PDB file of C-alpha atoms in Angstrom:
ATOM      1  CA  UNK A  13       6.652 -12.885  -6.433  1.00 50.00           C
ATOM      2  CA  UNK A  14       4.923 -13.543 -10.016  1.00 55.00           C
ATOM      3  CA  UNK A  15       2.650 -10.296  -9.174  1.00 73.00           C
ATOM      4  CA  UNK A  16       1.561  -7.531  -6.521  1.00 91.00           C
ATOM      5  CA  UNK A  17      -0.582  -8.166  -3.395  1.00 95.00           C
ATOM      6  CA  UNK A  18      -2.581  -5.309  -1.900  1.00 97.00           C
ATOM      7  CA  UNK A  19      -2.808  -5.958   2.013  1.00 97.00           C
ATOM      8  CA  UNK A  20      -5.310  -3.784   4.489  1.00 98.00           C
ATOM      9  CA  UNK A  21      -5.691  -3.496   7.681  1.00 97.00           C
ATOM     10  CA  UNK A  22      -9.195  -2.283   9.651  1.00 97.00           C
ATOM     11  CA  UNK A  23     -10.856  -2.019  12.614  1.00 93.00           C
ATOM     12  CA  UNK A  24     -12.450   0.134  14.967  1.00 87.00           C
ATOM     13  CA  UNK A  25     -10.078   2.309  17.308  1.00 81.00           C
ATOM     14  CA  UNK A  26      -8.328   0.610  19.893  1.00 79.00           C
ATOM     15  CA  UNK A  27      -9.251  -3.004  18.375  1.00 83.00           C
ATOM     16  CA  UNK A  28      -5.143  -3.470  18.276  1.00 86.00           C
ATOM     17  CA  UNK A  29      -4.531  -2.400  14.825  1.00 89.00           C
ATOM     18  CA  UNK A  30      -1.025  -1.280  15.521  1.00 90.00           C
ATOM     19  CA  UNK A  31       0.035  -4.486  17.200  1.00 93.00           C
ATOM     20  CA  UNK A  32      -0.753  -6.769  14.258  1.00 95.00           C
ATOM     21  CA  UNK A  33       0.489  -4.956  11.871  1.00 96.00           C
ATOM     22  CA  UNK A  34       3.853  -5.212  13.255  1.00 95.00           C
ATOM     23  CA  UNK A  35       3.502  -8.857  13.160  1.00 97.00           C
ATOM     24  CA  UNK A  36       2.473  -8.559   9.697  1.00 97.00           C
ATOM     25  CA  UNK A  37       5.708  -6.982   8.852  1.00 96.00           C
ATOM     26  CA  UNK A  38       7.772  -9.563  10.951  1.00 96.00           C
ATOM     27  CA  UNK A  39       5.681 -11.850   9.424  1.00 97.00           C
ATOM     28  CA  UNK A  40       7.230 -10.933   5.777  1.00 96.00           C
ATOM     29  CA  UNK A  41      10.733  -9.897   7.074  1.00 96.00           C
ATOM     30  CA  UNK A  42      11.064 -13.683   8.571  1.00 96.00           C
ATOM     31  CA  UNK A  43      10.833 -15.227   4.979  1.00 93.00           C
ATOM     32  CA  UNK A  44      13.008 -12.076   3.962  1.00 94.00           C
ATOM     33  CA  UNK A  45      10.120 -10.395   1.381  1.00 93.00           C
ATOM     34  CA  UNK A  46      10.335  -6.835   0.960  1.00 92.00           C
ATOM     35  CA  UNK A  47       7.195  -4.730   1.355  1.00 95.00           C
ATOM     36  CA  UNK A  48       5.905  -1.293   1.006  1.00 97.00           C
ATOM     37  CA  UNK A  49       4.367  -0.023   4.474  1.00 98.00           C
ATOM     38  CA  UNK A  50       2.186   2.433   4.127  1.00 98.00           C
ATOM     39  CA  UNK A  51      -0.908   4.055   6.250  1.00 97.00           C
ATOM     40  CA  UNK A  52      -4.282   6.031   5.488  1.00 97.00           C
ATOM     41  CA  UNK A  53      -4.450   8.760   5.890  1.00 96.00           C
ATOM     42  CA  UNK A  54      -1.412   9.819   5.094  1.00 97.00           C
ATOM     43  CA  UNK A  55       1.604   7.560   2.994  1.00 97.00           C
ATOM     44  CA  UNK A  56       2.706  10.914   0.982  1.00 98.00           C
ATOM     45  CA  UNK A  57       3.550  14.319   1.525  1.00 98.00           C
ATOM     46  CA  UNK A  58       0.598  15.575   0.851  1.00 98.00           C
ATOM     47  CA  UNK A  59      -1.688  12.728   1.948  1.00 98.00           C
ATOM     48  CA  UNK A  60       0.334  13.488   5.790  1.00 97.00           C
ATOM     49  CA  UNK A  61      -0.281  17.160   5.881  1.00 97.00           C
ATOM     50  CA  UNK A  62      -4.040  16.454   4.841  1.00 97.00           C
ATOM     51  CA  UNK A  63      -3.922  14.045   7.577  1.00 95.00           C
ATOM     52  CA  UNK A  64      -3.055  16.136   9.853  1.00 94.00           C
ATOM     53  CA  UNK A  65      -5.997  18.828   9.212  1.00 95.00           C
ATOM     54  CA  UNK A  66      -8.289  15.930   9.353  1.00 93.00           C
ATOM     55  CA  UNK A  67      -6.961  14.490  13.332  1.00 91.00           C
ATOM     56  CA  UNK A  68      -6.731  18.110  14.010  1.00 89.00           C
ATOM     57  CA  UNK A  69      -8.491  18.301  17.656  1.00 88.00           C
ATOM     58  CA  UNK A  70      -8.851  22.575  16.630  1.00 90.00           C
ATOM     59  CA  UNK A  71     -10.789  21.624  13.540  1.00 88.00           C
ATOM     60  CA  UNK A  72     -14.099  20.969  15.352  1.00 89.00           C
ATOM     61  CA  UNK A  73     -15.905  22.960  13.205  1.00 94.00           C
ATOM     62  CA  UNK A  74     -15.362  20.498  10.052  1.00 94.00           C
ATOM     63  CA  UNK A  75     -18.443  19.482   7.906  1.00 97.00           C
ATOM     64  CA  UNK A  76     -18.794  15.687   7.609  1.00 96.00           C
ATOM     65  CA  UNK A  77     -18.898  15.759   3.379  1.00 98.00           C
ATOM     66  CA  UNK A  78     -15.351  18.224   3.576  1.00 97.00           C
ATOM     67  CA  UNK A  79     -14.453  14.829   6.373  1.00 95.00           C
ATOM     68  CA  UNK A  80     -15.133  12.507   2.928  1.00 97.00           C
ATOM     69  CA  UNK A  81     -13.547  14.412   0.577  1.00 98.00           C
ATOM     70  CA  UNK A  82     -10.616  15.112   2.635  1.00 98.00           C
ATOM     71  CA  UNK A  83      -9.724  11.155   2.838  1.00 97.00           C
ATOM     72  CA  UNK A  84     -10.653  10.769  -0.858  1.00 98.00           C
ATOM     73  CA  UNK A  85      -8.116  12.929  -1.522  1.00 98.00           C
ATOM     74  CA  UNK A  86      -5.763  12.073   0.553  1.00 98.00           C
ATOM     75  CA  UNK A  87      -6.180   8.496  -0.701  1.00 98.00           C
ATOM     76  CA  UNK A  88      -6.780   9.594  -4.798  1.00 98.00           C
ATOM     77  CA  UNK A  89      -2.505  10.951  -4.238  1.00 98.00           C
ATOM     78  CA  UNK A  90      -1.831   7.404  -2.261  1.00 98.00           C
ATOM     79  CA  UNK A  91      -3.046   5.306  -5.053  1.00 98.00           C
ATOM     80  CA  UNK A  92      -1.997   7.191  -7.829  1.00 98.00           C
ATOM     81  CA  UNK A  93       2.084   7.678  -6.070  1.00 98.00           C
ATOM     82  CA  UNK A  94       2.491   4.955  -4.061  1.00 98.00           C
ATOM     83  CA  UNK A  95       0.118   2.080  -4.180  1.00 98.00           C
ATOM     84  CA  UNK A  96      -0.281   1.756  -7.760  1.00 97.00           C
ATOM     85  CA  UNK A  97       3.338   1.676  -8.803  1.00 97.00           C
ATOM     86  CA  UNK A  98       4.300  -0.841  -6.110  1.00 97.00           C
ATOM     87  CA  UNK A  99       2.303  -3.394  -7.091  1.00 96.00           C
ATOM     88  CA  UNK A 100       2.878  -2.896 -10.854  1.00 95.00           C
ATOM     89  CA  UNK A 101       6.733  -3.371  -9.893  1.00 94.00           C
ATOM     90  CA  UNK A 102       5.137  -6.863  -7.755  1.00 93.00           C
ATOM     91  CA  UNK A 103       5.797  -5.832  -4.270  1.00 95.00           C
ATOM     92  CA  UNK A 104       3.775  -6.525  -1.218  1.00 96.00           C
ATOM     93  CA  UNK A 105       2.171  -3.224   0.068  1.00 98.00           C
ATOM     94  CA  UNK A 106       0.436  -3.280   3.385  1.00 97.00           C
ATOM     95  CA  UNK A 107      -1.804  -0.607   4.637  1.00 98.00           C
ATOM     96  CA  UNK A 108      -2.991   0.897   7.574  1.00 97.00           C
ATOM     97  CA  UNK A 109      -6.889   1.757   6.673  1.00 97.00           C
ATOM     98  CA  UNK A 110      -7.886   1.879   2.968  1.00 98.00           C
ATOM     99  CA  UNK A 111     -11.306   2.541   1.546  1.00 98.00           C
ATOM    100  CA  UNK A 112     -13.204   0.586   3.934  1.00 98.00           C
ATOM    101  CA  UNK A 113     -12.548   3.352   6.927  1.00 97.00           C
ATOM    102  CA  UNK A 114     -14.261   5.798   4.704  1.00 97.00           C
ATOM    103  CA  UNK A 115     -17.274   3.889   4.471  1.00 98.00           C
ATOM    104  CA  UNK A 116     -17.379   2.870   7.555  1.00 97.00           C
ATOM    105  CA  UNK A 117     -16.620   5.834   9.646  1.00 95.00           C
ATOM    106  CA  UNK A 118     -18.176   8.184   6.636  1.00 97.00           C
ATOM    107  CA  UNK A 119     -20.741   5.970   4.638  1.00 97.00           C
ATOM    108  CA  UNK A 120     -21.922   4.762   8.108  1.00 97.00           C
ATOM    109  CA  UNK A 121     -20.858   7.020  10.953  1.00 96.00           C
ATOM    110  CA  UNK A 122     -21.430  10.320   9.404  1.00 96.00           C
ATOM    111  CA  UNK A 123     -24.930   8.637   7.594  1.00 97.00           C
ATOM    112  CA  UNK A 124     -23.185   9.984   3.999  1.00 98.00           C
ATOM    113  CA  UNK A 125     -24.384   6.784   2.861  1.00 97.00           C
ATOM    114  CA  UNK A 126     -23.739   6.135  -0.602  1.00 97.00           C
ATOM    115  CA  UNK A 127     -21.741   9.176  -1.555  1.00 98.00           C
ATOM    116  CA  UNK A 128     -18.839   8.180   0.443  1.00 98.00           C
ATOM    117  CA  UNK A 129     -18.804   5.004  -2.208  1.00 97.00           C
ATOM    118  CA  UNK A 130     -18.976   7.139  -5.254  1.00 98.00           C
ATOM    119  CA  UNK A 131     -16.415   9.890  -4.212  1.00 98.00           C
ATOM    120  CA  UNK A 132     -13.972   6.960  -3.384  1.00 98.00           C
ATOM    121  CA  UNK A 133     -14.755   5.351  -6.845  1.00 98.00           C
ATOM    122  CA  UNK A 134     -12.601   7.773  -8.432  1.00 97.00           C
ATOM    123  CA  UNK A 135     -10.141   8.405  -5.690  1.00 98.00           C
ATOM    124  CA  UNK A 136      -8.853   4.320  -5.954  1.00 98.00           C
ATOM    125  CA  UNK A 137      -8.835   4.098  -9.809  1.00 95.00           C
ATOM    126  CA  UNK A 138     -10.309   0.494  -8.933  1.00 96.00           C
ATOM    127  CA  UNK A 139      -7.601  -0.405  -7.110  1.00 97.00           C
ATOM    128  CA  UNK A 140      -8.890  -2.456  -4.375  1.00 97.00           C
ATOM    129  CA  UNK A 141      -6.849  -4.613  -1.801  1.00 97.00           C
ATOM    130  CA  UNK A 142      -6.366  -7.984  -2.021  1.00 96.00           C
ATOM    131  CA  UNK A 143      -7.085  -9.113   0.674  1.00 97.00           C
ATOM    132  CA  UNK A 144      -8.445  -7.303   4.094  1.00 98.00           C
ATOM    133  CA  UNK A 145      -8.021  -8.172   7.655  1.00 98.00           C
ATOM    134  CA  UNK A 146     -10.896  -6.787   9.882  1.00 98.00           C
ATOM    135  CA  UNK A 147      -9.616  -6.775  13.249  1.00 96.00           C
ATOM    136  CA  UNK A 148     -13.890  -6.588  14.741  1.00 94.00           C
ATOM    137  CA  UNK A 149     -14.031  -5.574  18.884  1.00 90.00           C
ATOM    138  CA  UNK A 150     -16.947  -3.567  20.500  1.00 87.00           C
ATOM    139  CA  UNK A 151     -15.839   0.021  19.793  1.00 78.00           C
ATOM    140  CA  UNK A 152     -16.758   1.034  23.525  1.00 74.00           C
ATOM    141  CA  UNK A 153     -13.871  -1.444  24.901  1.00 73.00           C
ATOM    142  CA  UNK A 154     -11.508  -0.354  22.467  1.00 57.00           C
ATOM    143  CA  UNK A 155     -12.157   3.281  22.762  1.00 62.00           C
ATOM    144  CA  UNK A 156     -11.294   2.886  26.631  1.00 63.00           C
ATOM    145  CA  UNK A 157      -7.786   1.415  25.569  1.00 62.00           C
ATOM    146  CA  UNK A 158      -7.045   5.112  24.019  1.00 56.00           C
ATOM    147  CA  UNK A 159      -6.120   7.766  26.752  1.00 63.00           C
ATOM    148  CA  UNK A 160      -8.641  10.975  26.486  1.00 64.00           C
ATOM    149  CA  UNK A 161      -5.543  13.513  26.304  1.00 63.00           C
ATOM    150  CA  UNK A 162      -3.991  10.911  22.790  1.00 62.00           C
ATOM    151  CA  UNK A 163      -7.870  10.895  21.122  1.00 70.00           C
ATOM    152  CA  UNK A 164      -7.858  12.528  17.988  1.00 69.00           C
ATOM    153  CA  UNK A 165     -10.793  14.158  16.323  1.00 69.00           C
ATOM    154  CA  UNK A 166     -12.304  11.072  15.285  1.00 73.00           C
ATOM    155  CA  UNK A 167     -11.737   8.993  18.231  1.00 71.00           C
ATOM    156  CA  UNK A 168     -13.120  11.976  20.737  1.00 71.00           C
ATOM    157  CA  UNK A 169     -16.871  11.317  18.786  1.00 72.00           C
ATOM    158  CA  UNK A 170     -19.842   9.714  20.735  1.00 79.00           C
ATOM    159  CA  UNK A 171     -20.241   6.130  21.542  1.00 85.00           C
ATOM    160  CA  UNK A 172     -23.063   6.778  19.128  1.00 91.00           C
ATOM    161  CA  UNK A 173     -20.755   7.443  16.241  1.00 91.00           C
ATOM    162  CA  UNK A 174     -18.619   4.632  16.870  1.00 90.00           C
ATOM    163  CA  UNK A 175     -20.969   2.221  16.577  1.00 93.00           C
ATOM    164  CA  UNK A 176     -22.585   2.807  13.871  1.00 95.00           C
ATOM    165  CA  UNK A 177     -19.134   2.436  12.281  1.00 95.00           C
ATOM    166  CA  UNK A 178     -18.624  -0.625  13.949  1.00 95.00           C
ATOM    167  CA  UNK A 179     -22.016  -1.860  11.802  1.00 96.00           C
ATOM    168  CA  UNK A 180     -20.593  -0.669   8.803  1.00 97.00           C
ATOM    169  CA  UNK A 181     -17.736  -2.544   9.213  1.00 97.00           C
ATOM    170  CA  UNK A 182     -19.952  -5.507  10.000  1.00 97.00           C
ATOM    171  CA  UNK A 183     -21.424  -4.982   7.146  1.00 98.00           C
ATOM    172  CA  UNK A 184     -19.052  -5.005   4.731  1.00 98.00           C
ATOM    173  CA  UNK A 185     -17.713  -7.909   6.033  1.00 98.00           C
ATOM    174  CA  UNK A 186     -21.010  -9.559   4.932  1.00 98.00           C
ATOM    175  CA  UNK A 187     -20.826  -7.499   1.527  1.00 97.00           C
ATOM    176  CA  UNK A 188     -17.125  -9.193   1.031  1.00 97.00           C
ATOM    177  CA  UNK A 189     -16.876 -12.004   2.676  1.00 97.00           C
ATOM    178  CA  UNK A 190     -13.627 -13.332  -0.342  1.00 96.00           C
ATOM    179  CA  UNK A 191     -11.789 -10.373   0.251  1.00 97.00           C
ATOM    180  CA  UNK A 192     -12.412  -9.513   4.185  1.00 98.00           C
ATOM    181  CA  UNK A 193     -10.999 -11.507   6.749  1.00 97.00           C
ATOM    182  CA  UNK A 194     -12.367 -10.960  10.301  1.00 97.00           C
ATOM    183  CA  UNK A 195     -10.579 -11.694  13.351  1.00 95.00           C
ATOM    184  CA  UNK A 196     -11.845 -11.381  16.499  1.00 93.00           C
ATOM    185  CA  UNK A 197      -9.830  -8.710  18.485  1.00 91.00           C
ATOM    186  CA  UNK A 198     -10.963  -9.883  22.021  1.00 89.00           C
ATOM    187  CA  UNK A 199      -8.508 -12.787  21.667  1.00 87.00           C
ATOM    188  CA  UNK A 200      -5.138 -12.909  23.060  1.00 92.00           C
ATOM    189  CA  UNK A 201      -2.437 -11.069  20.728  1.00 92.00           C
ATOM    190  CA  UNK A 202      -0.863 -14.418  20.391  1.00 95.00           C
ATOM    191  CA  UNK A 203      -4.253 -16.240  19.086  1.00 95.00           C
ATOM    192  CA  UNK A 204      -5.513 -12.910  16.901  1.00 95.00           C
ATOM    193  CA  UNK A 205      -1.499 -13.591  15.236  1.00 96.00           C
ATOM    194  CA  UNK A 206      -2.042 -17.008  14.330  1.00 96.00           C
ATOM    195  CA  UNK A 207      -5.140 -16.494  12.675  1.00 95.00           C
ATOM    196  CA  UNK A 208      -3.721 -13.617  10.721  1.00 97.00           C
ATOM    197  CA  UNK A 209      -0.368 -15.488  10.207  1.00 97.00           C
ATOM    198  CA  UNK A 210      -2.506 -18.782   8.903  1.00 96.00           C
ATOM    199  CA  UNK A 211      -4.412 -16.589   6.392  1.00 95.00           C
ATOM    200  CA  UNK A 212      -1.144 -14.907   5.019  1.00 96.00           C
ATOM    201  CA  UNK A 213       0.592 -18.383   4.267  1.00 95.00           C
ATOM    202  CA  UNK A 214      -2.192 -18.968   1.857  1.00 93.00           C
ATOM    203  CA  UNK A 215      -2.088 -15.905   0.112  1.00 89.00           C
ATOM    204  CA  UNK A 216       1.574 -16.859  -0.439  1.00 87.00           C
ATOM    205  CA  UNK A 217       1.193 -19.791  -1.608  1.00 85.00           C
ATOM    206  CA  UNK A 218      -1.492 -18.644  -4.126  1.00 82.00           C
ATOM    207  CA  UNK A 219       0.767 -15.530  -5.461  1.00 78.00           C
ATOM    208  CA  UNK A 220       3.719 -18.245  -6.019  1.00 70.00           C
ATOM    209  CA  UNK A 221       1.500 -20.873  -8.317  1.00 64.00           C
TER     210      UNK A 221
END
């Protein structure tokens, strides 16, 4: 690898996240390329135990801009011990979520609008993925795919709230349309693999000219 690639993954809950990315890392352990795996939030000590406030069912009571700043911060720690160094040493890092869950489920969901960009300006240092695979499904269907008891904080939000993150996903799909990748999610795993599989041949072949 002559340089770095930044890989993300999105989507609305239940849109199959977790299935694809395990074929993106068979995808890369096939052709025997090393990657960092990492997942937002979370990916460091102190990005998990701020995840863990954040999921927390008990924290009810949490204000949607403490929400925001939360994942910046979790994230600002990400970028700054993980991410960052990884690609300056060339590695592939794939992520679970980046900064497009923030303004989708913030920016859009929690109507922060704008701030949620701003805060998240200086949490990523302008490091920005490469290249982002938007797994899109109607947030109702996947929602019903998540047992109640196994919802987190986020997921246990009204239909309301998921959709309007579902737009802002939309939306920045329209906003990015070189970086962001959508994939339908309604397709069979199979089908939703090949189109994600098709994409990531390219983006080898364009790191190795």
């Amino acid at each position: 690898m002559k340089k770095g690639v930044f890989i993300s993954v999105e989507g609305p809950d239940g849109s199959g996240k977790s299935t694809q990315i395990r074929n993106i890392r068979r995808f890369f352990a096939d052709r025997e390329i090393d990657i960092v795996f990492t997942r937002e939030p979370g990916g460091t000590a102190i990005g998990e135990r701020i995840r863990e406030i954040i999921l927390d069912k008990a924290c009810a009571e949490m204000d949607n801009m403490t929400e925001a700043m939360l994942y910046a911060a979790a994230r600002a720690q990400h970028v700054a011990q993980i991410i960052k160094p990884a690609l300056a040493e060339g590695k592939i890092v794939i992520c679970d979520r980046f900064v497009d869950s923030s303004i989708a489920y913030q920016g859009y969901g929690r109507n922060l609008g704008e701030s949620v960009t701003v805060i998240n300006d200086y949490a990523i240092a302008g490091c920005m993925p490469d290249i982002t695979f938007l797994l899109k499904m109607d947030p109702k269907i996947g929602r019903r795919r998540i047992k109640q008891d196994q919802q987190d904080r986020l997921e246990q939000e009204q239909d309301e709230f998921h959709l309007r993150t579902f737009e802002g996903y939309l939306e920045l799909e329209k906003k990015y349309p070189d970086r962001i990748v959508g994939i339908d999610a309604t397709g069979s795993i199979e089908q939703i693999k090949a189109d994600i599989y098709e994409k990531l041949e390219e983006v080898l072949k364009s790191v190795a000219e």
